[in-house]
């Protein structure tokens, strides 16, 4: 897949690292009011602070009336009581602090010019307030801090609400999400499919959610330790795909590289081999950079020193090694870029615009559309051999 070998590829990068994909000035979209699902509290489906979950729904029309796209919001994870307590005091752990309106753009846009395939579908954003990628379910409430770990119940309650609003008659449906929501999409993909009619076209699109079990610059597996703590704290094991947890430690099934092969529903993976969140948090977490020598580099690849680019290049090659090691699947699709970025599907400038990044001359919207509607498969990794700034 890589035309140049490391480190010769890096030398080529140094010559062209200033080449970037320049995107448009800004997204055009709409704002959609929040729906607080008060009925979910009776089922124990609540945010970290015990408040009801929420979502934003923009109804479909015309040919899209029986089609649904569900977007699971981003927001990382909490792996300890203090961490979850902090989240419970803001929008990432409580509906009391959420914005009353959400911006819809990219795959959620209502513009046929910016979102030609899905603009008139029922489109929604599920607010993320549990810190476990919608996998947690602990009956006992933390006695000292009154914290609830109920992410899986939130997912189920919101899906049940949508089924009652017409999704039970869906002809087409997509579960999607970015970052922690992208991981949640992978982990909940088959559950989503099981809720819908057997004859519906149901697929999943995970954006920036393929987090690898990578080492830090000091050689430690911090992300693995964090996932171990997330799974233990939130009681996630019973809600992870059993085909995976029966073969390995449950927390390892939080990693897409271990769980994707067990997903039966068609899945499309959008990611960068040089994902900026993973470089900033898995490879170079802040505590390992006390002098902030990585600060400028982590913001923009063209600011990196030779040695920093060498380390980032090695991380990208490790990502590709992991990704290309997945068991092949006829129904899986993917769009793997070399952008130093994190998340694309909710940005019109990354999703579908004259300046959007392209692979095989297709925008992300075109690749996903062709794959979803079975017009053509799409499995492509950017041959550019190193990280680039895609602004």
mmCIF file of C-alpha atoms in Angstrom:
data_model
loop_
_atom_site.group_PDB
_atom_site.id
_atom_site.type_symbol
_atom_site.label_atom_id
_atom_site.label_comp_id
_atom_site.label_asym_id
_atom_site.label_seq_id
_atom_site.Cartn_x
_atom_site.Cartn_y
_atom_site.Cartn_z
ATOM 1 C CA UNK A 1 0.000 0.000 0.000
ATOM 2 C CA UNK A 2 2.843 2.415 0.863
ATOM 3 C CA UNK A 3 4.866 3.355 -2.190
ATOM 4 C CA UNK A 4 7.897 4.446 -0.165
ATOM 5 C CA UNK A 5 9.571 2.653 2.688
ATOM 6 C CA UNK A 6 10.389 4.195 6.036
ATOM 7 C CA UNK A 7 12.525 6.260 6.569
ATOM 8 C CA UNK A 8 12.924 7.173 2.861
ATOM 9 C CA UNK A 9 9.220 8.050 2.863
ATOM 10 C CA UNK A 10 9.894 10.588 5.591
ATOM 11 C CA UNK A 11 12.524 12.306 3.479
ATOM 12 C CA UNK A 12 9.903 12.723 0.776
ATOM 13 C CA UNK A 13 7.525 14.111 3.384
ATOM 14 C CA UNK A 14 10.048 16.708 4.449
ATOM 15 C CA UNK A 15 10.156 17.990 0.909
ATOM 16 C CA UNK A 16 6.384 18.321 0.541
ATOM 17 C CA UNK A 17 5.073 18.611 4.091
ATOM 18 C CA UNK A 18 3.772 22.119 3.351
ATOM 19 C CA UNK A 19 1.326 20.695 0.819
ATOM 20 C CA UNK A 20 -2.053 20.783 2.473
ATOM 21 C CA UNK A 21 -5.674 20.298 1.637
ATOM 22 C CA UNK A 22 -7.181 23.753 2.043
ATOM 23 C CA UNK A 23 -10.825 23.557 2.955
ATOM 24 C CA UNK A 24 -13.592 26.134 2.701
ATOM 25 C CA UNK A 25 -14.165 28.994 5.100
ATOM 26 C CA UNK A 26 -16.993 27.385 7.064
ATOM 27 C CA UNK A 27 -19.932 25.039 7.124
ATOM 28 C CA UNK A 28 -23.466 26.055 6.333
ATOM 29 C CA UNK A 29 -26.104 24.152 8.252
ATOM 30 C CA UNK A 30 -29.058 24.471 10.573
ATOM 31 C CA UNK A 31 -29.702 24.452 14.296
ATOM 32 C CA UNK A 32 -32.071 21.850 15.744
ATOM 33 C CA UNK A 33 -33.773 22.095 19.139
ATOM 34 C CA UNK A 34 -33.087 19.592 21.895
ATOM 35 C CA UNK A 35 -35.492 16.858 23.026
ATOM 36 C CA UNK A 36 -35.096 15.843 26.675
ATOM 37 C CA UNK A 37 -36.273 12.250 27.056
ATOM 38 C CA UNK A 38 -37.835 12.482 30.519
ATOM 39 C CA UNK A 39 -39.550 9.092 30.161
ATOM 40 C CA UNK A 40 -36.131 7.380 30.143
ATOM 41 C CA UNK A 41 -35.583 8.077 33.844
ATOM 42 C CA UNK A 42 -38.204 5.466 34.771
ATOM 43 C CA UNK A 43 -35.983 2.892 33.047
ATOM 44 C CA UNK A 44 -32.878 4.098 34.854
ATOM 45 C CA UNK A 45 -31.515 5.417 31.566
ATOM 46 C CA UNK A 46 -29.850 8.574 32.813
ATOM 47 C CA UNK A 47 -26.718 10.686 32.422
ATOM 48 C CA UNK A 48 -23.872 10.547 34.904
ATOM 49 C CA UNK A 49 -25.623 13.017 37.207
ATOM 50 C CA UNK A 50 -29.007 11.255 37.005
ATOM 51 C CA UNK A 51 -30.579 13.730 34.574
ATOM 52 C CA UNK A 52 -32.519 12.368 31.573
ATOM 53 C CA UNK A 53 -30.758 11.765 28.241
ATOM 54 C CA UNK A 54 -31.369 13.951 25.217
ATOM 55 C CA UNK A 55 -31.180 14.165 21.449
ATOM 56 C CA UNK A 56 -31.788 16.521 18.534
ATOM 57 C CA UNK A 57 -34.080 15.306 15.726
ATOM 58 C CA UNK A 58 -34.783 16.923 12.367
ATOM 59 C CA UNK A 59 -37.656 15.053 10.626
ATOM 60 C CA UNK A 60 -37.332 13.687 7.125
ATOM 61 C CA UNK A 61 -39.564 14.523 4.201
ATOM 62 C CA UNK A 62 -40.471 13.315 0.748
ATOM 63 C CA UNK A 63 -38.517 10.248 -0.332
ATOM 64 C CA UNK A 64 -36.636 10.310 2.991
ATOM 65 C CA UNK A 65 -39.625 9.796 5.285
ATOM 66 C CA UNK A 66 -38.779 6.124 5.905
ATOM 67 C CA UNK A 67 -35.020 6.626 6.166
ATOM 68 C CA UNK A 68 -33.060 7.382 9.334
ATOM 69 C CA UNK A 69 -29.527 8.407 10.225
ATOM 70 C CA UNK A 70 -28.527 8.387 13.889
ATOM 71 C CA UNK A 71 -25.341 10.241 14.853
ATOM 72 C CA UNK A 72 -23.754 9.457 18.238
ATOM 73 C CA UNK A 73 -21.912 12.495 19.588
ATOM 74 C CA UNK A 74 -18.229 12.613 20.507
ATOM 75 C CA UNK A 75 -16.781 13.309 23.942
ATOM 76 C CA UNK A 76 -14.088 10.905 25.162
ATOM 77 C CA UNK A 77 -14.520 8.717 28.240
ATOM 78 C CA UNK A 78 -14.277 8.892 32.015
ATOM 79 C CA UNK A 79 -12.284 6.173 33.718
ATOM 80 C CA UNK A 80 -12.389 7.182 37.391
ATOM 81 C CA UNK A 81 -14.827 8.595 39.919
ATOM 82 C CA UNK A 82 -13.156 12.041 39.980
ATOM 83 C CA UNK A 83 -13.090 12.136 36.169
ATOM 84 C CA UNK A 84 -16.765 11.151 35.887
ATOM 85 C CA UNK A 85 -17.699 13.589 38.634
ATOM 86 C CA UNK A 86 -16.110 16.413 36.661
ATOM 87 C CA UNK A 87 -18.105 15.392 33.595
ATOM 88 C CA UNK A 88 -21.332 15.279 35.568
ATOM 89 C CA UNK A 89 -20.980 19.014 36.170
ATOM 90 C CA UNK A 90 -21.037 19.924 32.479
ATOM 91 C CA UNK A 91 -22.732 19.001 29.192
ATOM 92 C CA UNK A 92 -20.727 15.781 28.795
ATOM 93 C CA UNK A 93 -22.365 14.265 31.869
ATOM 94 C CA UNK A 94 -25.635 16.093 32.361
ATOM 95 C CA UNK A 95 -28.539 17.225 30.186
ATOM 96 C CA UNK A 96 -28.947 20.162 32.561
ATOM 97 C CA UNK A 97 -25.897 21.769 30.981
ATOM 98 C CA UNK A 98 -26.418 20.875 27.325
ATOM 99 C CA UNK A 99 -26.943 23.463 24.617
ATOM 100 C CA UNK A 100 -30.604 23.740 23.721
ATOM 101 C CA UNK A 101 -29.753 23.650 20.013
ATOM 102 C CA UNK A 102 -27.284 21.578 17.998
ATOM 103 C CA UNK A 103 -25.640 22.405 14.692
ATOM 104 C CA UNK A 104 -26.428 20.027 11.811
ATOM 105 C CA UNK A 105 -23.955 19.950 8.913
ATOM 106 C CA UNK A 106 -22.079 17.394 6.848
ATOM 107 C CA UNK A 107 -23.941 14.090 6.837
ATOM 108 C CA UNK A 108 -26.723 15.757 8.870
ATOM 109 C CA UNK A 109 -27.157 18.747 6.558
ATOM 110 C CA UNK A 110 -30.609 19.428 5.101
ATOM 111 C CA UNK A 111 -29.076 20.818 1.914
ATOM 112 C CA UNK A 112 -29.254 18.652 -1.195
ATOM 113 C CA UNK A 113 -26.151 20.435 -2.484
ATOM 114 C CA UNK A 114 -24.082 19.689 0.626
ATOM 115 C CA UNK A 115 -25.564 16.290 1.482
ATOM 116 C CA UNK A 116 -27.101 14.862 -1.714
ATOM 117 C CA UNK A 117 -27.736 11.315 -0.457
ATOM 118 C CA UNK A 118 -29.225 11.909 3.001
ATOM 119 C CA UNK A 119 -30.454 15.522 3.155
ATOM 120 C CA UNK A 120 -34.154 14.598 3.450
ATOM 121 C CA UNK A 121 -33.800 11.637 5.828
ATOM 122 C CA UNK A 122 -34.815 11.717 9.472
ATOM 123 C CA UNK A 123 -31.523 12.960 10.937
ATOM 124 C CA UNK A 124 -30.609 13.072 14.600
ATOM 125 C CA UNK A 125 -27.763 13.635 17.042
ATOM 126 C CA UNK A 126 -27.736 11.639 20.278
ATOM 127 C CA UNK A 127 -26.177 13.634 23.101
ATOM 128 C CA UNK A 128 -23.328 11.868 24.887
ATOM 129 C CA UNK A 129 -23.501 12.092 28.667
ATOM 130 C CA UNK A 130 -22.354 8.716 30.043
ATOM 131 C CA UNK A 131 -18.599 8.534 29.385
ATOM 132 C CA UNK A 132 -18.559 4.898 28.243
ATOM 133 C CA UNK A 133 -19.423 5.072 24.522
ATOM 134 C CA UNK A 134 -22.947 3.939 25.433
ATOM 135 C CA UNK A 135 -21.817 0.620 26.944
ATOM 136 C CA UNK A 136 -22.167 1.072 30.715
ATOM 137 C CA UNK A 137 -24.828 -0.455 32.958
ATOM 138 C CA UNK A 138 -24.306 -0.523 36.724
ATOM 139 C CA UNK A 139 -27.447 -0.878 38.828
ATOM 140 C CA UNK A 140 -25.934 0.573 41.988
ATOM 141 C CA UNK A 141 -25.596 4.345 42.160
ATOM 142 C CA UNK A 142 -22.238 5.563 43.433
ATOM 143 C CA UNK A 143 -23.186 6.343 47.052
ATOM 144 C CA UNK A 144 -20.790 9.196 47.731
ATOM 145 C CA UNK A 145 -21.071 11.159 44.501
ATOM 146 C CA UNK A 146 -24.494 10.040 43.226
ATOM 147 C CA UNK A 147 -23.063 8.995 39.868
ATOM 148 C CA UNK A 148 -24.961 6.766 37.440
ATOM 149 C CA UNK A 149 -23.204 4.517 34.932
ATOM 150 C CA UNK A 150 -25.982 3.754 32.458
ATOM 151 C CA UNK A 151 -24.729 4.373 28.910
ATOM 152 C CA UNK A 152 -26.176 1.160 27.481
ATOM 153 C CA UNK A 153 -29.589 1.968 28.934
ATOM 154 C CA UNK A 154 -29.444 5.430 27.371
ATOM 155 C CA UNK A 155 -28.807 3.939 23.936
ATOM 156 C CA UNK A 156 -31.670 1.464 24.343
ATOM 157 C CA UNK A 157 -34.141 4.071 25.668
ATOM 158 C CA UNK A 158 -33.452 6.527 22.856
ATOM 159 C CA UNK A 159 -33.709 3.822 20.203
ATOM 160 C CA UNK A 160 -37.048 2.690 21.687
ATOM 161 C CA UNK A 161 -38.293 6.268 21.570
ATOM 162 C CA UNK A 162 -37.313 6.587 17.917
ATOM 163 C CA UNK A 163 -38.958 3.286 17.056
ATOM 164 C CA UNK A 164 -42.183 4.734 18.427
ATOM 165 C CA UNK A 165 -41.710 7.815 16.248
ATOM 166 C CA UNK A 166 -41.607 5.835 13.035
ATOM 167 C CA UNK A 167 -38.224 4.158 12.926
ATOM 168 C CA UNK A 168 -39.898 0.756 13.369
ATOM 169 C CA UNK A 169 -40.986 1.132 9.723
ATOM 170 C CA UNK A 170 -37.563 2.196 8.451
ATOM 171 C CA UNK A 171 -36.581 1.128 4.960
ATOM 172 C CA UNK A 172 -33.078 2.592 5.289
ATOM 173 C CA UNK A 173 -31.064 3.290 8.436
ATOM 174 C CA UNK A 174 -27.532 4.295 9.364
ATOM 175 C CA UNK A 175 -25.961 4.326 12.813
ATOM 176 C CA UNK A 176 -23.026 6.688 12.817
ATOM 177 C CA UNK A 177 -20.838 8.644 15.198
ATOM 178 C CA UNK A 178 -17.547 10.478 15.569
ATOM 179 C CA UNK A 179 -14.642 9.856 17.955
ATOM 180 C CA UNK A 180 -16.049 8.222 21.116
ATOM 181 C CA UNK A 181 -19.302 8.170 19.155
ATOM 182 C CA UNK A 182 -17.501 6.395 16.324
ATOM 183 C CA UNK A 183 -16.334 3.742 18.764
ATOM 184 C CA UNK A 184 -19.884 3.553 20.153
ATOM 185 C CA UNK A 185 -21.121 3.007 16.603
ATOM 186 C CA UNK A 186 -18.870 -0.029 16.211
ATOM 187 C CA UNK A 187 -19.749 -1.472 19.625
ATOM 188 C CA UNK A 188 -23.515 -0.960 19.184
ATOM 189 C CA UNK A 189 -23.763 -1.671 15.447
ATOM 190 C CA UNK A 190 -25.273 -5.157 15.653
ATOM 191 C CA UNK A 191 -27.605 -4.083 18.481
ATOM 192 C CA UNK A 192 -28.924 -1.301 16.252
ATOM 193 C CA UNK A 193 -29.503 -3.718 13.381
ATOM 194 C CA UNK A 194 -31.455 -6.096 15.626
ATOM 195 C CA UNK A 195 -34.011 -3.381 16.451
ATOM 196 C CA UNK A 196 -35.032 -2.707 12.862
ATOM 197 C CA UNK A 197 -37.109 -4.590 10.264
ATOM 198 C CA UNK A 198 -35.351 -7.550 8.706
ATOM 199 C CA UNK A 199 -35.852 -6.175 5.210
ATOM 200 C CA UNK A 200 -34.456 -2.716 6.018
ATOM 201 C CA UNK A 201 -31.082 -1.680 4.627
ATOM 202 C CA UNK A 202 -29.147 -1.126 7.856
ATOM 203 C CA UNK A 203 -25.465 -0.185 7.959
ATOM 204 C CA UNK A 204 -23.036 1.602 10.284
ATOM 205 C CA UNK A 205 -20.526 4.389 9.624
ATOM 206 C CA UNK A 206 -17.808 4.947 12.244
ATOM 207 C CA UNK A 207 -15.900 8.222 11.970
ATOM 208 C CA UNK A 208 -12.589 8.774 13.815
ATOM 209 C CA UNK A 209 -13.416 5.896 16.140
ATOM 210 C CA UNK A 210 -10.704 3.406 15.214
ATOM 211 C CA UNK A 211 -8.489 3.909 18.260
ATOM 212 C CA UNK A 212 -5.497 1.581 18.248
ATOM 213 C CA UNK A 213 -3.829 0.009 21.271
ATOM 214 C CA UNK A 214 -0.726 2.090 20.674
ATOM 215 C CA UNK A 215 2.206 2.938 22.925
ATOM 216 C CA UNK A 216 3.197 6.343 24.205
ATOM 217 C CA UNK A 217 6.563 7.886 23.373
ATOM 218 C CA UNK A 218 7.804 6.335 26.619
ATOM 219 C CA UNK A 219 6.617 2.875 25.554
ATOM 220 C CA UNK A 220 3.664 2.488 27.944
ATOM 221 C CA UNK A 221 0.158 1.286 27.007
ATOM 222 C CA UNK A 222 -1.776 4.135 28.601
ATOM 223 C CA UNK A 223 -4.821 3.771 26.357
ATOM 224 C CA UNK A 224 -5.130 0.085 27.295
ATOM 225 C CA UNK A 225 -5.015 0.936 30.985
ATOM 226 C CA UNK A 226 -7.630 3.643 30.514
ATOM 227 C CA UNK A 227 -9.981 1.302 28.649
ATOM 228 C CA UNK A 228 -9.529 -1.305 31.393
ATOM 229 C CA UNK A 229 -10.653 1.295 33.915
ATOM 230 C CA UNK A 230 -13.581 2.468 31.770
ATOM 231 C CA UNK A 231 -14.914 -1.053 31.296
ATOM 232 C CA UNK A 232 -14.534 -1.884 34.999
ATOM 233 C CA UNK A 233 -16.063 1.362 36.303
ATOM 234 C CA UNK A 234 -19.035 1.381 33.938
ATOM 235 C CA UNK A 235 -19.742 -2.361 33.973
ATOM 236 C CA UNK A 236 -19.360 -2.407 30.198
ATOM 237 C CA UNK A 237 -18.252 -6.029 29.743
ATOM 238 C CA UNK A 238 -21.757 -7.476 29.472
ATOM 239 C CA UNK A 239 -22.641 -4.999 26.720
ATOM 240 C CA UNK A 240 -19.623 -5.599 24.504
ATOM 241 C CA UNK A 241 -19.960 -8.131 21.658
ATOM 242 C CA UNK A 242 -19.964 -11.534 23.352
ATOM 243 C CA UNK A 243 -18.176 -13.177 20.439
ATOM 244 C CA UNK A 244 -15.189 -11.006 21.343
ATOM 245 C CA UNK A 245 -15.377 -11.123 25.146
ATOM 246 C CA UNK A 246 -15.525 -14.923 25.012
ATOM 247 C CA UNK A 247 -12.064 -14.965 23.440
ATOM 248 C CA UNK A 248 -10.176 -12.227 25.312
ATOM 249 C CA UNK A 249 -10.252 -9.806 28.224
ATOM 250 C CA UNK A 250 -13.365 -7.616 27.933
ATOM 251 C CA UNK A 251 -11.450 -4.339 27.951
ATOM 252 C CA UNK A 252 -9.521 -5.438 24.857
ATOM 253 C CA UNK A 253 -12.881 -5.652 23.089
ATOM 254 C CA UNK A 254 -13.138 -1.882 23.502
ATOM 255 C CA UNK A 255 -10.483 -1.649 20.778
ATOM 256 C CA UNK A 256 -11.861 -1.764 17.217
ATOM 257 C CA UNK A 257 -8.860 -3.794 16.075
ATOM 258 C CA UNK A 258 -10.130 -6.657 18.239
ATOM 259 C CA UNK A 259 -13.887 -6.299 17.868
ATOM 260 C CA UNK A 260 -14.497 -5.277 14.234
ATOM 261 C CA UNK A 261 -14.123 -8.806 12.905
ATOM 262 C CA UNK A 262 -17.076 -9.890 15.068
ATOM 263 C CA UNK A 263 -19.448 -7.201 13.729
ATOM 264 C CA UNK A 264 -21.981 -8.792 11.386
ATOM 265 C CA UNK A 265 -23.677 -5.613 10.142
ATOM 266 C CA UNK A 266 -22.018 -3.822 7.188
ATOM 267 C CA UNK A 267 -19.577 -1.248 8.544
ATOM 268 C CA UNK A 268 -17.803 1.702 6.938
ATOM 269 C CA UNK A 269 -14.713 3.053 8.729
ATOM 270 C CA UNK A 270 -13.556 6.647 8.302
ATOM 271 C CA UNK A 271 -10.240 7.522 9.914
ATOM 272 C CA UNK A 272 -6.847 9.054 9.498
ATOM 273 C CA UNK A 273 -3.699 7.010 9.915
ATOM 274 C CA UNK A 274 -2.353 10.117 11.650
ATOM 275 C CA UNK A 275 -5.441 10.899 13.696
ATOM 276 C CA UNK A 276 -4.690 14.046 15.695
ATOM 277 C CA UNK A 277 -6.484 12.895 18.872
ATOM 278 C CA UNK A 278 -4.510 9.672 18.926
ATOM 279 C CA UNK A 279 -1.213 11.474 18.348
ATOM 280 C CA UNK A 280 -2.073 14.045 21.027
ATOM 281 C CA UNK A 281 -3.355 11.569 23.620
ATOM 282 C CA UNK A 282 -2.191 8.027 22.866
ATOM 283 C CA UNK A 283 1.260 8.785 21.442
ATOM 284 C CA UNK A 284 2.159 12.015 23.267
ATOM 285 C CA UNK A 285 -0.119 12.520 26.285
ATOM 286 C CA UNK A 286 0.320 15.872 27.972
ATOM 287 C CA UNK A 287 1.994 14.502 31.094
ATOM 288 C CA UNK A 288 4.884 13.164 28.977
ATOM 289 C CA UNK A 289 5.574 16.611 27.559
ATOM 290 C CA UNK A 290 6.158 18.817 30.632
ATOM 291 C CA UNK A 291 8.335 21.248 28.654
ATOM 292 C CA UNK A 292 5.687 21.445 25.909
ATOM 293 C CA UNK A 293 8.198 20.688 23.169
ATOM 294 C CA UNK A 294 5.425 18.864 21.301
ATOM 295 C CA UNK A 295 2.821 21.594 21.671
ATOM 296 C CA UNK A 296 3.405 23.339 18.353
ATOM 297 C CA UNK A 297 3.890 20.066 16.468
ATOM 298 C CA UNK A 298 0.638 18.613 17.815
ATOM 299 C CA UNK A 299 -1.223 21.633 16.455
ATOM 300 C CA UNK A 300 0.265 21.516 12.964
ATOM 301 C CA UNK A 301 2.468 18.909 11.306
ATOM 302 C CA UNK A 302 4.466 21.510 9.391
ATOM 303 C CA UNK A 303 5.717 22.800 12.768
ATOM 304 C CA UNK A 304 7.243 19.453 13.724
ATOM 305 C CA UNK A 305 10.956 18.792 13.922
ATOM 306 C CA UNK A 306 12.563 15.979 11.967
ATOM 307 C CA UNK A 307 12.649 13.691 15.011
ATOM 308 C CA UNK A 308 8.997 14.447 15.825
ATOM 309 C CA UNK A 309 7.941 13.636 12.286
ATOM 310 C CA UNK A 310 9.914 10.426 12.525
ATOM 311 C CA UNK A 311 7.922 9.406 15.629
ATOM 312 C CA UNK A 312 4.600 10.401 14.063
ATOM 313 C CA UNK A 313 5.499 8.507 10.898
ATOM 314 C CA UNK A 314 6.142 5.379 12.954
ATOM 315 C CA UNK A 315 2.768 5.777 14.676
ATOM 316 C CA UNK A 316 1.021 6.065 11.308
ATOM 317 C CA UNK A 317 2.746 2.949 10.042
ATOM 318 C CA UNK A 318 1.653 1.109 13.185
ATOM 319 C CA UNK A 319 -1.928 2.270 12.618
ATOM 320 C CA UNK A 320 -1.839 0.970 9.039
ATOM 321 C CA UNK A 321 -0.301 -2.316 10.157
ATOM 322 C CA UNK A 322 -3.147 -2.802 12.641
ATOM 323 C CA UNK A 323 -5.831 -1.720 10.188
ATOM 324 C CA UNK A 324 -4.566 -3.785 7.286
ATOM 325 C CA UNK A 325 -4.343 -6.764 9.641
ATOM 326 C CA UNK A 326 -8.128 -6.885 10.020
ATOM 327 C CA UNK A 327 -9.855 -9.986 8.717
ATOM 328 C CA UNK A 328 -11.124 -9.138 5.218
ATOM 329 C CA UNK A 329 -14.849 -8.509 4.851
ATOM 330 C CA UNK A 330 -16.923 -8.256 1.683
ATOM 331 C CA UNK A 331 -19.389 -5.832 3.294
ATOM 332 C CA UNK A 332 -16.888 -3.536 5.002
ATOM 333 C CA UNK A 333 -15.792 -0.255 3.472
ATOM 334 C CA UNK A 334 -13.221 2.311 4.504
ATOM 335 C CA UNK A 335 -11.809 5.754 3.746
ATOM 336 C CA UNK A 336 -8.415 6.181 5.438
ATOM 337 C CA UNK A 337 -6.728 9.540 4.953
ATOM 338 C CA UNK A 338 -3.321 10.933 5.882
ATOM 339 C CA UNK A 339 -4.820 14.116 7.348
ATOM 340 C CA UNK A 340 -3.617 15.281 10.745
ATOM 341 C CA UNK A 341 -7.243 15.703 11.854
ATOM 342 C CA UNK A 342 -9.921 14.085 13.970
ATOM 343 C CA UNK A 343 -13.466 13.652 12.678
ATOM 344 C CA UNK A 344 -14.874 14.475 9.258
ATOM 345 C CA UNK A 345 -18.458 13.366 8.856
ATOM 346 C CA UNK A 346 -20.105 16.375 10.547
ATOM 347 C CA UNK A 347 -18.123 18.944 8.561
ATOM 348 C CA UNK A 348 -19.427 19.943 5.142
ATOM 349 C CA UNK A 349 -15.889 20.923 4.190
ATOM 350 C CA UNK A 350 -14.680 17.374 4.809
ATOM 351 C CA UNK A 351 -17.926 15.633 3.807
ATOM 352 C CA UNK A 352 -18.883 17.133 0.439
ATOM 353 C CA UNK A 353 -17.554 20.350 -1.019
ATOM 354 C CA UNK A 354 -15.381 21.366 -3.975
ATOM 355 C CA UNK A 355 -12.325 21.385 -1.689
ATOM 356 C CA UNK A 356 -13.056 18.196 0.316
ATOM 357 C CA UNK A 357 -10.239 15.647 0.618
ATOM 358 C CA UNK A 358 -10.638 12.949 -2.005
ATOM 359 C CA UNK A 359 -9.565 9.351 -2.390
ATOM 360 C CA UNK A 360 -9.862 7.753 -5.842
ATOM 361 C CA UNK A 361 -11.298 11.129 -6.919
ATOM 362 C CA UNK A 362 -14.279 10.697 -4.581
ATOM 363 C CA UNK A 363 -15.329 12.824 -1.660
ATOM 364 C CA UNK A 364 -16.230 11.126 1.590
ATOM 365 C CA UNK A 365 -19.926 11.673 0.854
ATOM 366 C CA UNK A 366 -19.606 10.021 -2.549
ATOM 367 C CA UNK A 367 -17.655 7.056 -1.163
ATOM 368 C CA UNK A 368 -20.135 6.452 1.680
ATOM 369 C CA UNK A 369 -23.123 6.910 -0.637
ATOM 370 C CA UNK A 370 -21.819 4.429 -3.201
ATOM 371 C CA UNK A 371 -21.057 1.910 -0.450
ATOM 372 C CA UNK A 372 -24.343 2.341 1.414
ATOM 373 C CA UNK A 373 -26.560 2.023 -1.664
ATOM 374 C CA UNK A 374 -24.493 -0.879 -3.041
ATOM 375 C CA UNK A 375 -23.564 1.036 -6.174
ATOM 376 C CA UNK A 376 -19.881 0.294 -5.626
ATOM 377 C CA UNK A 377 -17.661 -0.861 -2.805
ATOM 378 C CA UNK A 378 -15.086 1.528 -1.428
ATOM 379 C CA UNK A 379 -11.910 0.401 0.321
ATOM 380 C CA UNK A 380 -9.039 2.789 -0.006
ATOM 381 C CA UNK A 381 -6.095 4.075 2.025
ATOM 382 C CA UNK A 382 -4.440 7.334 1.027
ATOM 383 C CA UNK A 383 -1.126 6.396 -0.633
ATOM 384 C CA UNK A 384 0.465 9.634 0.598
ATOM 385 C CA UNK A 385 3.118 8.158 2.921
ATOM 386 C CA UNK A 386 3.029 10.564 5.864
ATOM 387 C CA UNK A 387 0.931 13.008 7.852
ATOM 388 C CA UNK A 388 -0.294 16.184 6.223
ATOM 389 C CA UNK A 389 -2.111 19.251 7.494
ATOM 390 C CA UNK A 390 -5.687 19.301 6.228
ATOM 391 C CA UNK A 391 -7.029 22.596 7.479
#
